CSV table of C-alpha atoms and ligand atoms in Angstrom, one decimal:
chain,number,residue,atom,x,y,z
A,1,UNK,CA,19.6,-12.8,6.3
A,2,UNK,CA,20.6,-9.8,8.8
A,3,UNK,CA,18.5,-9.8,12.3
A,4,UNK,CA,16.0,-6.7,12.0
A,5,UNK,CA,13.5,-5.5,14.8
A,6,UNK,CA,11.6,-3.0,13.4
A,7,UNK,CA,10.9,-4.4,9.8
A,8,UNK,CA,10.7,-8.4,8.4
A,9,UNK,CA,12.4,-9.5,5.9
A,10,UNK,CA,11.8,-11.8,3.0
A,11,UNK,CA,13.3,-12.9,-0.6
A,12,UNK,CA,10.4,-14.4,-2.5
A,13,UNK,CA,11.6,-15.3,-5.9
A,14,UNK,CA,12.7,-12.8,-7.4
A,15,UNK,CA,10.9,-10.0,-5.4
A,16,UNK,CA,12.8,-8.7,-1.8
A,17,UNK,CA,9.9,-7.7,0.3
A,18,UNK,CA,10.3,-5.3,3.4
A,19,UNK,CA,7.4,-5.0,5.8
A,20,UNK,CA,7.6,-2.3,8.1
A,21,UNK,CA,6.4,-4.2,11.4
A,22,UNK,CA,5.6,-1.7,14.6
A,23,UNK,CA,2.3,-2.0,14.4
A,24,UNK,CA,1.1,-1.5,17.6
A,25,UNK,CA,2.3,2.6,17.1
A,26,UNK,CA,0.9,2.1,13.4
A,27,UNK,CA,4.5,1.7,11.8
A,28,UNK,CA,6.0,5.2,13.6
A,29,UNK,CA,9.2,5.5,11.9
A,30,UNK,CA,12.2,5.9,14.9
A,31,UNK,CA,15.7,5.9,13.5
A,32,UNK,CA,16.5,2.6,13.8
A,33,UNK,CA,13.3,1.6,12.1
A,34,UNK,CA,14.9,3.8,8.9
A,35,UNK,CA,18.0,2.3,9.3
A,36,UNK,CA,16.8,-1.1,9.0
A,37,UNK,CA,15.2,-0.2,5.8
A,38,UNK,CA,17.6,0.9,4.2
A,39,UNK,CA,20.1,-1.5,4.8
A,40,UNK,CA,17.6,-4.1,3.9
A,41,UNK,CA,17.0,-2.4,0.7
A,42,UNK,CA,20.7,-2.5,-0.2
A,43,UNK,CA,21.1,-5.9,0.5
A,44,UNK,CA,18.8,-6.7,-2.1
A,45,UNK,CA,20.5,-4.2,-4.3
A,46,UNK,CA,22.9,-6.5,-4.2
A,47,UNK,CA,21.6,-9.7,-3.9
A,48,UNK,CA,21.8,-11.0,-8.0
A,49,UNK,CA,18.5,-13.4,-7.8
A,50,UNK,CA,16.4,-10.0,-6.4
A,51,UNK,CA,15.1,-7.7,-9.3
A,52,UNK,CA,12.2,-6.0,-7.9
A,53,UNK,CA,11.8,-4.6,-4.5
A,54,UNK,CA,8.4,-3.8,-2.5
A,55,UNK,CA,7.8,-2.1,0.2
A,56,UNK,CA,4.3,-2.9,2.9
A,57,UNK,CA,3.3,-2.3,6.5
A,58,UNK,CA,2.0,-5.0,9.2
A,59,UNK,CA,-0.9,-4.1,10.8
A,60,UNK,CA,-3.9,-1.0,10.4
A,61,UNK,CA,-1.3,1.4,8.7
A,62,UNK,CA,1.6,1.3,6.1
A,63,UNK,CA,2.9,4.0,8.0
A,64,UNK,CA,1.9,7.1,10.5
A,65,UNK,CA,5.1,9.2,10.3
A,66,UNK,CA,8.2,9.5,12.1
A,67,UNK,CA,8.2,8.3,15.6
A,68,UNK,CA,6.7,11.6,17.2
A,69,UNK,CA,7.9,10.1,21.1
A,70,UNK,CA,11.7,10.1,19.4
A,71,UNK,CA,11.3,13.5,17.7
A,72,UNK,CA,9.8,15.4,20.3
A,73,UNK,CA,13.1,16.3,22.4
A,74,UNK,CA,15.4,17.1,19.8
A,75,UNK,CA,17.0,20.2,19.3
A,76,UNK,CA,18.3,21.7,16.0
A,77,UNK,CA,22.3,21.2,17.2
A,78,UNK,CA,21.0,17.2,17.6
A,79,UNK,CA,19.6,16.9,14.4
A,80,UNK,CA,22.9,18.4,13.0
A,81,UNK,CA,25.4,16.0,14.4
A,82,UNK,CA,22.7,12.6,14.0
A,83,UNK,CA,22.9,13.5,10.5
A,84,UNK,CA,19.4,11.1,10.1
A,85,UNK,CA,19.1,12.1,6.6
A,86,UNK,CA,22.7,10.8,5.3
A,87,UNK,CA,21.0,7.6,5.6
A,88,UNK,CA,17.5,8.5,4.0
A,89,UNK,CA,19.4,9.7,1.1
A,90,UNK,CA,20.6,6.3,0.0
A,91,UNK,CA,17.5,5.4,-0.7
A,92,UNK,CA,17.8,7.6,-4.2
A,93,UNK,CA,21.3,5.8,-5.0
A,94,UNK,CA,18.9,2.6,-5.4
A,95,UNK,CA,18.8,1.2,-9.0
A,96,UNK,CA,16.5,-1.9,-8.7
A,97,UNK,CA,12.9,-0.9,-9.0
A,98,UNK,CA,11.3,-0.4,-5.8
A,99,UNK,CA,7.4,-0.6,-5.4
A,100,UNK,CA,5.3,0.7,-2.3
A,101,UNK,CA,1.8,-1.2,-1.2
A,102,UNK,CA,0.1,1.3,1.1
A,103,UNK,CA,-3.0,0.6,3.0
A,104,UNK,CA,-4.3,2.9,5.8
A,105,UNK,CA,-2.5,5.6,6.8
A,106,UNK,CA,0.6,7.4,4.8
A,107,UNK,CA,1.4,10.3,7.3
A,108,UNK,CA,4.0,12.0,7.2
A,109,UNK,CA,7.2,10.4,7.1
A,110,UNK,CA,5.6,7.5,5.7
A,111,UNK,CA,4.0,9.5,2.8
A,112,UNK,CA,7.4,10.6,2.0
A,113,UNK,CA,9.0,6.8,1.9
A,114,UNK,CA,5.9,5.9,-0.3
A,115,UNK,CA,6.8,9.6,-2.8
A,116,UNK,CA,10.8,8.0,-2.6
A,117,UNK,CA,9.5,4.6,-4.3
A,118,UNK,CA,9.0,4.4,-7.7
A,119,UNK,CA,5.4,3.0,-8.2
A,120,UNK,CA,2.8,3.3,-5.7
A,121,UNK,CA,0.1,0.9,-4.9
A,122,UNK,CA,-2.4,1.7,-2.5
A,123,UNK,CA,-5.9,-0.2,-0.9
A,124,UNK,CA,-9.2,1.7,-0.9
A,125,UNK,CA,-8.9,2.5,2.7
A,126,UNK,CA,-5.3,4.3,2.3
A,127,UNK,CA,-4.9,8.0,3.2
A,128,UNK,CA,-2.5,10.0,2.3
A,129,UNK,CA,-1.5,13.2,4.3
A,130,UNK,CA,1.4,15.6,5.3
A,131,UNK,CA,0.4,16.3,9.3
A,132,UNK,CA,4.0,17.8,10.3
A,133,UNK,CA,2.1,21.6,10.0
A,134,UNK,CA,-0.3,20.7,12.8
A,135,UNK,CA,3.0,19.4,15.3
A,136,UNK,CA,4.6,23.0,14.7
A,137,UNK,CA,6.7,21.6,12.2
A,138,UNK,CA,7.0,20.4,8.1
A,139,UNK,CA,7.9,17.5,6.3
A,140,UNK,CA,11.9,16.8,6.5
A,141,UNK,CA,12.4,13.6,4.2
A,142,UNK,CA,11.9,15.3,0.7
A,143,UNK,CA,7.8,15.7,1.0
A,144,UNK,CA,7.8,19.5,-0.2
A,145,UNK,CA,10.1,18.4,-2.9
A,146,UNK,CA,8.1,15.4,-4.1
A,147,UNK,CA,5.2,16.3,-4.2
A,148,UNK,CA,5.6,19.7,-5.7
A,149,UNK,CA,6.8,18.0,-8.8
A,150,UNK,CA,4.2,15.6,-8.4
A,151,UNK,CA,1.7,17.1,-8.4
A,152,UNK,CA,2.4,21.6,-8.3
A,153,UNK,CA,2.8,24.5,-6.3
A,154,UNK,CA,-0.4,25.4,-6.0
A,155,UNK,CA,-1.8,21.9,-5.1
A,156,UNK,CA,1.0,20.6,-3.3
A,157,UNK,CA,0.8,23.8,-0.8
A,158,UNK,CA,-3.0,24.1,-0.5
A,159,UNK,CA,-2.4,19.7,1.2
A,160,UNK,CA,0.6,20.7,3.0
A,161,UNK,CA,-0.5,23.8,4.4
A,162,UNK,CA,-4.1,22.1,5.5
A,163,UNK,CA,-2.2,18.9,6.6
A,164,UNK,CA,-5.7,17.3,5.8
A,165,UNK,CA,-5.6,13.4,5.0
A,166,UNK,CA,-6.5,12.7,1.8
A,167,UNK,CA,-8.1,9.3,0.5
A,168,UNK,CA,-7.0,6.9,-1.8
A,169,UNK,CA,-9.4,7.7,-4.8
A,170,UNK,CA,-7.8,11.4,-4.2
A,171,UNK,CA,-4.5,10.3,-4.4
A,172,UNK,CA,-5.1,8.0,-7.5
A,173,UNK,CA,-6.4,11.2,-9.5
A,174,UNK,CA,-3.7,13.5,-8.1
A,175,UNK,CA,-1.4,11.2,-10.1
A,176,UNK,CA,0.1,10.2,-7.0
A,177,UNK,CA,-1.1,6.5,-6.5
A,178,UNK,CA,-0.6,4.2,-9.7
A,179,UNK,CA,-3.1,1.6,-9.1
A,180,UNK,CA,-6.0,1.2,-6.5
A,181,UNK,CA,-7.1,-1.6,-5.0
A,182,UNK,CA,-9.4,-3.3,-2.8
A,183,UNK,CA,-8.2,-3.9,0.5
A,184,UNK,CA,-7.9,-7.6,0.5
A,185,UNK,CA,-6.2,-8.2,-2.9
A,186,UNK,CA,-3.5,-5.3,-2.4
A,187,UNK,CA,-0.5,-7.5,-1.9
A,188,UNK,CA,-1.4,-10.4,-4.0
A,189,UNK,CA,-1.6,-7.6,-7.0
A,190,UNK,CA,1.2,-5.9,-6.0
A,191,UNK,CA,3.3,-9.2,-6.1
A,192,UNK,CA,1.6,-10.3,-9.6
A,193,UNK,CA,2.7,-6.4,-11.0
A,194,UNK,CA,6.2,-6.9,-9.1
A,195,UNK,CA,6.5,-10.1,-10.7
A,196,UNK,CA,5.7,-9.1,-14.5
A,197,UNK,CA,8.4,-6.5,-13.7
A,198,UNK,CA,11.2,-9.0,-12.7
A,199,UNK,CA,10.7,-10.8,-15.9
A,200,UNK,CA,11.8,-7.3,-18.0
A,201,UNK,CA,14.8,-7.4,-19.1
A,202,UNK,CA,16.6,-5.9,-15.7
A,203,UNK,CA,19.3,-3.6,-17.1
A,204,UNK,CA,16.1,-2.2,-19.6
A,205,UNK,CA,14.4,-1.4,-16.3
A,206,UNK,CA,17.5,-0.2,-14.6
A,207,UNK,CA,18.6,2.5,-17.4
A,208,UNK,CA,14.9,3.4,-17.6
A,209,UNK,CA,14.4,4.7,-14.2
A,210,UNK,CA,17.7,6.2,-13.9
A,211,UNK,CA,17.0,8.4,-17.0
A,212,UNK,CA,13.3,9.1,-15.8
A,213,UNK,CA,14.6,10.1,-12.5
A,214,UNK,CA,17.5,12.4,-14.6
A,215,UNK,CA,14.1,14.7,-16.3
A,216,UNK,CA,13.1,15.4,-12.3
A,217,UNK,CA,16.2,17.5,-12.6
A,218,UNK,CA,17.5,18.0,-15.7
A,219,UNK,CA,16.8,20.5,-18.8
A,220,UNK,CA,14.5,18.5,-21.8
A,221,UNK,CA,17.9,18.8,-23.9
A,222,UNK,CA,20.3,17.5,-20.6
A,223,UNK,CA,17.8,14.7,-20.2
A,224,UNK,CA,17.6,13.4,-23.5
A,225,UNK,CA,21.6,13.3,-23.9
A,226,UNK,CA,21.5,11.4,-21.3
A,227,UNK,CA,18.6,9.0,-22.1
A,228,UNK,CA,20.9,8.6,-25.6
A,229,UNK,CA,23.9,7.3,-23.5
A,230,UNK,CA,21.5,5.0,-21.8
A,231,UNK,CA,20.0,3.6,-25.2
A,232,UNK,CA,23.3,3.1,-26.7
A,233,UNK,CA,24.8,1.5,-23.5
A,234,UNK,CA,21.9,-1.0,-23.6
A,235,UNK,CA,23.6,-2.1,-27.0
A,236,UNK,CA,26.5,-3.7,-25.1
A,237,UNK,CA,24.3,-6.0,-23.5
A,238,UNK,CA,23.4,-9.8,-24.1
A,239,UNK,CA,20.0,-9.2,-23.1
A,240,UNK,CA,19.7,-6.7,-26.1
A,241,UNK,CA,21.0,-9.2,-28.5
A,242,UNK,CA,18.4,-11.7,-26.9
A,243,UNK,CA,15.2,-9.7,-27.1
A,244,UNK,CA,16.0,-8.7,-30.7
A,245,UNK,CA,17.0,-12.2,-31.9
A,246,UNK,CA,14.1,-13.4,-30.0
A,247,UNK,CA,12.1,-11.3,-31.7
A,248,UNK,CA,13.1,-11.8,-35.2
A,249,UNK,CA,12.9,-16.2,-34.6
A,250,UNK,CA,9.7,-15.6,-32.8
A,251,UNK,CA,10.2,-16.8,-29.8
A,252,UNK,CA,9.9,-15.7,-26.2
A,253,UNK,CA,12.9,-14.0,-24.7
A,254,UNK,CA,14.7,-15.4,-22.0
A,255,UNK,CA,16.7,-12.1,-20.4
A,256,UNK,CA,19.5,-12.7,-18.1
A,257,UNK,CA,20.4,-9.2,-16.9
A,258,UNK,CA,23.6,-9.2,-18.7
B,301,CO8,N1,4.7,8.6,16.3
B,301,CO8,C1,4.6,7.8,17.5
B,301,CO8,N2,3.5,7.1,17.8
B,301,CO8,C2,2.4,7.1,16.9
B,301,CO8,C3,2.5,7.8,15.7
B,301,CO8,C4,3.6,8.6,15.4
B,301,CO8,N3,3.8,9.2,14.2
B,301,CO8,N4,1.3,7.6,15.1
B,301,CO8,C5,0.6,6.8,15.8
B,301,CO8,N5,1.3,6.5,17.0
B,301,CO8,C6,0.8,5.6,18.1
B,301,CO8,C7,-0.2,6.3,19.0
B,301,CO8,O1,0.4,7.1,19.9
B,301,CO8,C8,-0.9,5.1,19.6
B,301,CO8,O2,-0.1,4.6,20.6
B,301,CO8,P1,-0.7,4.2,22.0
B,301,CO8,O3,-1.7,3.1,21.6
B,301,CO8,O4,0.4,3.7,22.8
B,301,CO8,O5,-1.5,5.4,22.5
B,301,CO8,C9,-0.9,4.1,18.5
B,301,CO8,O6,0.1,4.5,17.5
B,301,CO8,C10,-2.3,4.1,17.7
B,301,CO8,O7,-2.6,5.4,17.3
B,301,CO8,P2,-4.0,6.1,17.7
B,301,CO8,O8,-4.5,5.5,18.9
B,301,CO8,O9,-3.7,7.6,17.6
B,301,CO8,O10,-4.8,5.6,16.4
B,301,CO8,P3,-6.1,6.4,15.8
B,301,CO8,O11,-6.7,5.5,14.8
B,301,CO8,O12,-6.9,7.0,16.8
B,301,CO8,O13,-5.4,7.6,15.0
B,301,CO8,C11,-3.8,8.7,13.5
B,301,CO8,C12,-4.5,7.4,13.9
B,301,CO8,C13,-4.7,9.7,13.0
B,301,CO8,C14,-2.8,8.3,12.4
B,301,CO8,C15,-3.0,9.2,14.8
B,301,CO8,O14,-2.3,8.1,15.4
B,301,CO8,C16,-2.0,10.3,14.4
B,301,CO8,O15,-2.4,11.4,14.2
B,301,CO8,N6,-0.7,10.0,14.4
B,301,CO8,C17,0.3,10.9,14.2
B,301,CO8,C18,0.4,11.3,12.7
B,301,CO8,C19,1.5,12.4,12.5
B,301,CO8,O16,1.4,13.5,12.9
B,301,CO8,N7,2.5,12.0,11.6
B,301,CO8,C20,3.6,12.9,11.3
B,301,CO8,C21,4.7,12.7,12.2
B,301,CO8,S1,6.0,13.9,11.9
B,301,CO8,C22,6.9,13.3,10.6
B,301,CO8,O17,6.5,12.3,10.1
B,301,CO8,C23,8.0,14.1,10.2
B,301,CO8,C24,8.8,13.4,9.1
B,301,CO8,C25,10.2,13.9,9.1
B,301,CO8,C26,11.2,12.9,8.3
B,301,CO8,C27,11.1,11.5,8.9
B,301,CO8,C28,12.0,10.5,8.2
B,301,CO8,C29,11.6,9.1,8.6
């Protein structure tokens, strides 16, 4: 597995875990940092055992932001040619399922890496919040976007705007945060949750979240065109044939991802 410095690494199973690991500056994202995620991402992408990504942080924090120290000299001609974001944006082109575990604080950047995964799990003591506002600046990494579908205009300003930290409990009703848990027990039930999810047929889950991501953008009557293709393409694979037959002999399926 590829040397990291910023993040560890670790295929488990079937899961590929990523723990973001700068703790001592609460998980700051610098550039490398989101580099290393990324590329770590796609390696499980396209590692065959790995069918269900998470995503955790070492220490008191999932994640406080981008690395404010990094950010604070540049200039917006700097920002142009680093191009940061062609990078960020590959983390939509994933098609394995990718789960976040937050605990403490989600600022920032690191609330925005959580909104780009598709499930989000978070401890009692999480907090969520969008401080860019109170630096003279706004969220850069798809946060107005996210959470505005999320969640609405009206709410998602009113946060963003205030750059208040929100707790967990908050974030759970706001639709934001899938499951809560305690503190302790976070990671063992994200694993469990990861784990059910590995043993789903993995071109089901596939197809699934590309068409769900599809009605983010897409009219109801584009969406569902495409959801068709999806449901008919899902008829070419052995895994189809399995789950039915198993079905009909009843027995329990054993799905292959083919
Ligand atoms: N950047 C750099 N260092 C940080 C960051 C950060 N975002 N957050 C915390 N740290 C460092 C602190 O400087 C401190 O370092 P040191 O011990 O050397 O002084 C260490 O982490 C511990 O932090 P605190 O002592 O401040 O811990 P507290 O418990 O007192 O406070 C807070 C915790 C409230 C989270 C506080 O650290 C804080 O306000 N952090 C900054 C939060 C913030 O403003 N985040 C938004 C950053 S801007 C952003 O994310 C823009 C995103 C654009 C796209 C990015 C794509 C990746």
């Amino acid at each position: 597995m590829a040397n990291y410095e910023y993040i560890r690494v670790e295929a488990k199973d079937q899961l590929g875990l990523v723990m973001l690991n700068r703790p001592n500056v609460l998980n700051a994202l610098n550039r490398q940092m989101v580099s290393e995620i990324i590329r770590a991402l796609e390696s499980f992408e396209q590692n065959e055992q790995i069918r269900v990504m998470v995503i955790y942080g070492n220490g008191r924090a999932f994640a406080a932001g981008a690395d404010i120290d990094e950010m604070a000299a540049d200039n917006p001609v700097s920002l142009e040619l680093l191009n940061q974001f062609a990078e960020w944006d590959r983390f939509t082109l994933l098609k394995k399922p990718v789960i976040c575990a937050v605990h403490g604080f989600a600022l920032g950047g690191g609330f925005e890496l959580a909104l780009a995964c598709d499930l989000l799990f978070a401890a009692e003591d999480a907090k969520f919040g969008f401080p860019e506002v109170n630096l003279g600046v706004m969220p850069g990494a798809g946060g107005t976007q996210r959470l505005t579908k999320l969640i609405g205009k009206t709410r998602a300003l009113e946060w963003l705007w205030s750059g208040e930290m929100r707790d967990a409990e908050d974030a759970c009703r706001e639709g934001i945060v899938n499951k809560l848990f305690p503190k302790e027990v976070l990671l063992d039930e994200t694993m469990k949750y990861a784990q059910m999810l590995a043993n789903k047929p993995p071109l089901s889950v596939r197809l699934i979240k590309e068409s769900v991501s599809k009605a983010l953008d897409y009219s109801l009557y584009e969406g569902m065109q495409f959801e068709r293709k999806n449901f008919y393409l899902l008829f070419a694979s052995e895994d189809q044939k399995e789950g039915m037959n198993a079905f009909m002999e009843k027995r329990k399926a054993n799905f292959k991802g083919q």
